[in-house]
């Protein structure tokens, strides 16, 4: 069956509806996760009677060109939190998130993607509504609820990868996964400027009331219209069900199939994926977590401007995510490049280029326009990596993709709290020299990950991950199996 065969006037609408809803769900996760990265600028008192006197940490910007007009930035907050407490608030989300990845994959495998993602969204959104009340009581209650929300969100990406192991045919993997994972860039595109506007128009508390309410609405919609697999979907056409089951090779459920932990953990190809995933996470999370603070504390922008400028890189990332995902599938399908070559271009090359961009940022000082362009370029380039190491999980072991991803994401989630905490240690003052260390570290890790993926990457199906029912695809390189 041709990959573009029409089904009832549409192109395989069931999996595209899943793609839309999952993208919106990941947008919701990132709005709940990262809204505080900008809101905290309006929550903390940075006046001489606030954080500065408590910590001997100066927020006076070296880039004084903005200071006369952007004074809003220095005296709007109520809470006298130290820099360590601020980085703790930002990074603590990942304490629980880290440890729920493998359980999340197992839960999705056992109970299905519908109930796992639906309940995760509902619970985390409800807890978000409580953030303002608890924050006014204690910074450590805020930390506790952020840990709880992160724990609940830990199931998200393993479940998403599990879903596409069941729903994504080989020649559509790059685009479907790229669009889905573009949800986190879309979420950042929206949440950073939205928080700035909400804080300016209302209050920082309103940020959590609005994002929590939107999350509840999404959760109800997800539970109402999404199903676990093509076999269970009551409204999918027979043609689409047959096409997906035959092209993916999942006619029967693999929920009870033993997980080959030893083969997974000893595979060089999977180790290469893990290395790229780690370096991508460190660079991206450094940018997501700390760039709003860099905009405000170093470049001197107020909360609204810092939020808007911090969103721009993710606009480019969305564009690169989607366009390169489509391009990658075209290059593979038309046999311009092999699957492996496309994966290496998508991850190895982009991780190295992103590292170079971050190093350049470290030496641009107060030159705002070049910094904006280079940060946008670094984040945008990393969007291509979705068609690289992220999609490689589906290439090498689609039926275990959620579990394998969860192993990687568990360790990589540690970066979510490690990156801000390490940055807090490096930022001994608010100088450009201290920030230069933060960017150099992220750049070095990014380049190393790109090199390791280039050495160990593979795009062939492992024999231990092959379904007995799998049939050969017309594109032999996608269905070929190998070890280890």
PDB file of C-alpha atoms in Angstrom, residues 89-261:
ATOM      1  CA  UNK A  89      13.056  26.371  42.436  1.00  0.00           C
ATOM      2  CA  UNK A  90      13.871  26.172  38.721  1.00  0.00           C
ATOM      3  CA  UNK A  91      15.736  22.859  38.872  1.00  0.00           C
ATOM      4  CA  UNK A  92      13.829  20.887  41.536  1.00  0.00           C
ATOM      5  CA  UNK A  93      11.146  19.948  39.000  1.00  0.00           C
ATOM      6  CA  UNK A  94      13.563  17.343  37.667  1.00  0.00           C
ATOM      7  CA  UNK A  95      14.099  15.589  41.009  1.00  0.00           C
ATOM      8  CA  UNK A  96      10.866  13.628  40.608  1.00  0.00           C
ATOM      9  CA  UNK A  97      10.810  13.803  36.815  1.00  0.00           C
ATOM     10  CA  UNK A  98      14.067  11.884  36.640  1.00  0.00           C
ATOM     11  CA  UNK A  99      12.845   8.833  38.520  1.00  0.00           C
ATOM     12  CA  UNK A 100       9.492   8.431  36.760  1.00  0.00           C
ATOM     13  CA  UNK A 101      10.859   7.814  33.280  1.00  0.00           C
ATOM     14  CA  UNK A 102      11.275   4.035  33.435  1.00  0.00           C
ATOM     15  CA  UNK A 103       8.069   3.558  35.492  1.00  0.00           C
ATOM     16  CA  UNK A 104       6.356   5.837  32.967  1.00  0.00           C
ATOM     17  CA  UNK A 105       7.386   3.639  30.044  1.00  0.00           C
ATOM     18  CA  UNK A 106       6.276   0.516  31.898  1.00  0.00           C
ATOM     19  CA  UNK A 107       2.957   2.119  32.822  1.00  0.00           C
ATOM     20  CA  UNK A 108       2.354   3.103  29.187  1.00  0.00           C
ATOM     21  CA  UNK A 109       3.242  -0.427  28.090  1.00  0.00           C
ATOM     22  CA  UNK A 110       0.911  -1.937  30.692  1.00  0.00           C
ATOM     23  CA  UNK A 111      -2.073   0.450  30.722  1.00  0.00           C
ATOM     24  CA  UNK A 112      -1.750   2.228  27.383  1.00  0.00           C
ATOM     25  CA  UNK A 113      -0.934   5.767  26.306  1.00  0.00           C
ATOM     26  CA  UNK A 114      -4.464   7.139  26.720  1.00  0.00           C
ATOM     27  CA  UNK A 115      -4.920   6.756  30.464  1.00  0.00           C
ATOM     28  CA  UNK A 116      -1.277   7.440  31.370  1.00  0.00           C
ATOM     29  CA  UNK A 117      -0.990  10.778  29.554  1.00  0.00           C
ATOM     30  CA  UNK A 118      -4.553  11.799  30.346  1.00  0.00           C
ATOM     31  CA  UNK A 119      -4.226  11.347  34.102  1.00  0.00           C
ATOM     32  CA  UNK A 120      -0.746  12.858  34.117  1.00  0.00           C
ATOM     33  CA  UNK A 121      -2.053  16.034  32.491  1.00  0.00           C
ATOM     34  CA  UNK A 122      -5.067  16.235  34.784  1.00  0.00           C
ATOM     35  CA  UNK A 123      -3.115  15.775  38.030  1.00  0.00           C
ATOM     36  CA  UNK A 124      -0.233  18.103  37.148  1.00  0.00           C
ATOM     37  CA  UNK A 125      -2.577  20.849  35.965  1.00  0.00           C
ATOM     38  CA  UNK A 126      -4.601  20.630  39.168  1.00  0.00           C
ATOM     39  CA  UNK A 127      -1.442  20.908  41.279  1.00  0.00           C
ATOM     40  CA  UNK A 128      -0.350  23.948  39.251  1.00  0.00           C
ATOM     41  CA  UNK A 129      -3.462  25.783  40.439  1.00  0.00           C
ATOM     42  CA  UNK A 130      -2.122  25.403  44.002  1.00  0.00           C
ATOM     43  CA  UNK A 131       1.302  26.934  43.288  1.00  0.00           C
ATOM     44  CA  UNK A 132       0.446  30.554  44.262  1.00  0.00           C
ATOM     45  CA  UNK A 133      -1.094  29.577  47.607  1.00  0.00           C
ATOM     46  CA  UNK A 134       1.827  27.379  48.616  1.00  0.00           C
ATOM     47  CA  UNK A 135       4.442  29.851  47.400  1.00  0.00           C
ATOM     48  CA  UNK A 136       3.103  32.517  49.761  1.00  0.00           C
ATOM     49  CA  UNK A 137       3.532  30.064  52.631  1.00  0.00           C
ATOM     50  CA  UNK A 138       7.119  28.946  51.976  1.00  0.00           C
ATOM     51  CA  UNK A 139       9.664  28.624  49.200  1.00  0.00           C
ATOM     52  CA  UNK A 140      10.118  25.012  50.260  1.00  0.00           C
ATOM     53  CA  UNK A 141       6.429  24.257  49.760  1.00  0.00           C
ATOM     54  CA  UNK A 142       6.887  25.640  46.243  1.00  0.00           C
ATOM     55  CA  UNK A 143       9.848  23.299  45.824  1.00  0.00           C
ATOM     56  CA  UNK A 144       7.751  20.370  47.069  1.00  0.00           C
ATOM     57  CA  UNK A 145       4.904  20.988  44.611  1.00  0.00           C
ATOM     58  CA  UNK A 146       7.356  21.525  41.753  1.00  0.00           C
ATOM     59  CA  UNK A 147       8.883  18.126  42.560  1.00  0.00           C
ATOM     60  CA  UNK A 148       5.394  16.574  42.579  1.00  0.00           C
ATOM     61  CA  UNK A 149       4.503  18.104  39.203  1.00  0.00           C
ATOM     62  CA  UNK A 150       7.817  16.938  37.757  1.00  0.00           C
ATOM     63  CA  UNK A 151       7.225  13.421  39.054  1.00  0.00           C
ATOM     64  CA  UNK A 152       3.849  13.279  37.336  1.00  0.00           C
ATOM     65  CA  UNK A 153       5.301  14.682  34.098  1.00  0.00           C
ATOM     66  CA  UNK A 154       8.038  12.038  34.066  1.00  0.00           C
ATOM     67  CA  UNK A 155       5.741   9.700  32.149  1.00  0.00           C
ATOM     68  CA  UNK A 156       5.245  12.107  29.235  1.00  0.00           C
ATOM     69  CA  UNK A 157       8.088  11.478  26.809  1.00  0.00           C
ATOM     70  CA  UNK A 158       8.428   7.718  27.380  1.00  0.00           C
ATOM     71  CA  UNK A 159       4.694   7.482  26.684  1.00  0.00           C
ATOM     72  CA  UNK A 160       5.012   9.621  23.540  1.00  0.00           C
ATOM     73  CA  UNK A 161       7.832   7.444  22.190  1.00  0.00           C
ATOM     74  CA  UNK A 162       5.830   4.324  23.064  1.00  0.00           C
ATOM     75  CA  UNK A 163       2.875   5.747  21.154  1.00  0.00           C
ATOM     76  CA  UNK A 164       4.843   6.271  17.961  1.00  0.00           C
ATOM     77  CA  UNK A 165       6.322   2.799  18.254  1.00  0.00           C
ATOM     78  CA  UNK A 166       2.727   1.638  17.694  1.00  0.00           C
ATOM     79  CA  UNK A 167       1.460   4.381  15.382  1.00  0.00           C
ATOM     80  CA  UNK A 168       4.338   5.675  13.185  1.00  0.00           C
ATOM     81  CA  UNK A 169       5.089   3.848   9.901  1.00  0.00           C
ATOM     82  CA  UNK A 170       8.807   3.827   8.951  1.00  0.00           C
ATOM     83  CA  UNK A 171       8.641   6.471   6.225  1.00  0.00           C
ATOM     84  CA  UNK A 172       6.760   8.907   8.456  1.00  0.00           C
ATOM     85  CA  UNK A 173       8.739   8.559  11.683  1.00  0.00           C
ATOM     86  CA  UNK A 174      10.821  11.719  11.293  1.00  0.00           C
ATOM     87  CA  UNK A 175       7.899  14.016  10.576  1.00  0.00           C
ATOM     88  CA  UNK A 176       5.477  12.579  13.133  1.00  0.00           C
ATOM     89  CA  UNK A 177       8.020  12.570  15.938  1.00  0.00           C
ATOM     90  CA  UNK A 178       9.396  15.969  14.904  1.00  0.00           C
ATOM     91  CA  UNK A 179       5.960  17.567  14.958  1.00  0.00           C
ATOM     92  CA  UNK A 180       5.153  15.919  18.284  1.00  0.00           C
ATOM     93  CA  UNK A 181       8.381  16.972  19.971  1.00  0.00           C
ATOM     94  CA  UNK A 182       8.028  20.432  18.454  1.00  0.00           C
ATOM     95  CA  UNK A 183       5.360  20.768  21.134  1.00  0.00           C
ATOM     96  CA  UNK A 184       7.985  21.642  23.695  1.00  0.00           C
ATOM     97  CA  UNK A 185       9.395  24.406  21.480  1.00  0.00           C
ATOM     98  CA  UNK A 186       5.868  25.628  20.815  1.00  0.00           C
ATOM     99  CA  UNK A 187       5.189  25.574  24.526  1.00  0.00           C
ATOM    100  CA  UNK A 188       8.265  27.694  25.171  1.00  0.00           C
ATOM    101  CA  UNK A 189       7.401  30.021  22.277  1.00  0.00           C
ATOM    102  CA  UNK A 190       4.073  30.730  23.923  1.00  0.00           C
ATOM    103  CA  UNK A 191       4.856  30.520  27.626  1.00  0.00           C
ATOM    104  CA  UNK A 192       7.800  32.920  27.780  1.00  0.00           C
ATOM    105  CA  UNK A 193       6.069  35.957  26.206  1.00  0.00           C
ATOM    106  CA  UNK A 194       2.704  34.963  27.684  1.00  0.00           C
ATOM    107  CA  UNK A 195       4.119  34.991  31.211  1.00  0.00           C
ATOM    108  CA  UNK A 196       5.657  38.405  30.608  1.00  0.00           C
ATOM    109  CA  UNK A 197       2.317  39.763  29.428  1.00  0.00           C
ATOM    110  CA  UNK A 198       0.340  38.135  32.250  1.00  0.00           C
ATOM    111  CA  UNK A 199       2.728  39.428  34.905  1.00  0.00           C
ATOM    112  CA  UNK A 200       2.563  42.939  33.451  1.00  0.00           C
ATOM    113  CA  UNK A 201      -1.221  42.935  33.045  1.00  0.00           C
ATOM    114  CA  UNK A 202      -2.184  41.023  36.194  1.00  0.00           C
ATOM    115  CA  UNK A 203       0.245  39.222  38.528  1.00  0.00           C
ATOM    116  CA  UNK A 204       2.633  36.314  38.680  1.00  0.00           C
ATOM    117  CA  UNK A 205      -0.060  34.273  40.452  1.00  0.00           C
ATOM    118  CA  UNK A 206      -2.286  34.521  37.372  1.00  0.00           C
ATOM    119  CA  UNK A 207       0.369  32.657  35.356  1.00  0.00           C
ATOM    120  CA  UNK A 208      -0.308  29.450  37.272  1.00  0.00           C
ATOM    121  CA  UNK A 209      -4.082  29.826  37.345  1.00  0.00           C
ATOM    122  CA  UNK A 210      -4.226  30.254  33.562  1.00  0.00           C
ATOM    123  CA  UNK A 211      -1.756  27.499  32.601  1.00  0.00           C
ATOM    124  CA  UNK A 212      -3.306  25.058  35.081  1.00  0.00           C
ATOM    125  CA  UNK A 213      -6.795  25.661  33.696  1.00  0.00           C
ATOM    126  CA  UNK A 214      -5.663  25.177  30.094  1.00  0.00           C
ATOM    127  CA  UNK A 215      -3.993  21.916  31.105  1.00  0.00           C
ATOM    128  CA  UNK A 216      -7.207  20.562  32.586  1.00  0.00           C
ATOM    129  CA  UNK A 217      -9.072  21.352  29.357  1.00  0.00           C
ATOM    130  CA  UNK A 218      -6.467  19.479  27.284  1.00  0.00           C
ATOM    131  CA  UNK A 219      -6.596  16.447  29.611  1.00  0.00           C
ATOM    132  CA  UNK A 220     -10.350  16.101  29.250  1.00  0.00           C
ATOM    133  CA  UNK A 221     -10.086  16.353  25.446  1.00  0.00           C
ATOM    134  CA  UNK A 222      -7.288  13.743  25.324  1.00  0.00           C
ATOM    135  CA  UNK A 223      -9.227  11.225  27.400  1.00  0.00           C
ATOM    136  CA  UNK A 224     -12.274  11.771  25.197  1.00  0.00           C
ATOM    137  CA  UNK A 225     -10.816  11.197  21.737  1.00  0.00           C
ATOM    138  CA  UNK A 226      -7.501   9.272  21.903  1.00  0.00           C
ATOM    139  CA  UNK A 227      -7.015   5.487  21.916  1.00  0.00           C
ATOM    140  CA  UNK A 228      -4.006   3.306  22.683  1.00  0.00           C
ATOM    141  CA  UNK A 229      -3.338   1.651  19.337  1.00  0.00           C
ATOM    142  CA  UNK A 230      -4.757   1.198  15.827  1.00  0.00           C
ATOM    143  CA  UNK A 231      -6.228  -2.136  16.939  1.00  0.00           C
ATOM    144  CA  UNK A 232      -8.249  -0.472  19.719  1.00  0.00           C
ATOM    145  CA  UNK A 233      -9.392   2.643  17.859  1.00  0.00           C
ATOM    146  CA  UNK A 234     -13.160   2.320  17.159  1.00  0.00           C
ATOM    147  CA  UNK A 235     -13.289   4.905  14.350  1.00  0.00           C
ATOM    148  CA  UNK A 236     -10.091   4.219  12.413  1.00  0.00           C
ATOM    149  CA  UNK A 237     -10.691   3.003   8.855  1.00  0.00           C
ATOM    150  CA  UNK A 238      -9.844  -0.614   8.029  1.00  0.00           C
ATOM    151  CA  UNK A 239      -7.362   0.595   5.408  1.00  0.00           C
ATOM    152  CA  UNK A 240      -5.416   2.699   7.862  1.00  0.00           C
ATOM    153  CA  UNK A 241      -5.421  -0.007  10.528  1.00  0.00           C
ATOM    154  CA  UNK A 242      -4.074  -2.560   8.060  1.00  0.00           C
ATOM    155  CA  UNK A 243      -1.428  -0.182   6.709  1.00  0.00           C
ATOM    156  CA  UNK A 244      -0.125   0.700  10.177  1.00  0.00           C
ATOM    157  CA  UNK A 245      -0.078  -2.866  11.459  1.00  0.00           C
ATOM    158  CA  UNK A 246       1.704  -4.210   8.377  1.00  0.00           C
ATOM    159  CA  UNK A 247       4.241  -1.388   7.955  1.00  0.00           C
ATOM    160  CA  UNK A 248       5.133  -1.209  11.654  1.00  0.00           C
ATOM    161  CA  UNK A 249       4.852  -4.924  12.279  1.00  0.00           C
ATOM    162  CA  UNK A 250       2.661  -4.762  15.390  1.00  0.00           C
ATOM    163  CA  UNK A 251      -0.342  -6.920  14.601  1.00  0.00           C
ATOM    164  CA  UNK A 252      -0.275  -8.226  18.155  1.00  0.00           C
ATOM    165  CA  UNK A 253       0.383  -6.456  21.412  1.00  0.00           C
ATOM    166  CA  UNK A 254       3.937  -6.626  22.742  1.00  0.00           C
ATOM    167  CA  UNK A 255       2.895  -5.647  26.272  1.00  0.00           C
ATOM    168  CA  UNK A 256       3.838  -9.064  27.697  1.00  0.00           C
ATOM    169  CA  UNK A 257       7.070  -9.498  25.776  1.00  0.00           C
ATOM    170  CA  UNK A 258      10.110  -9.581  28.114  1.00  0.00           C
ATOM    171  CA  UNK A 259      12.332  -6.510  27.948  1.00  0.00           C
ATOM    172  CA  UNK A 260      15.921  -7.424  26.916  1.00  0.00           C
ATOM    173  CA  UNK A 261      17.634  -5.176  29.450  1.00  0.00           C
TER     174      UNK A 261
END
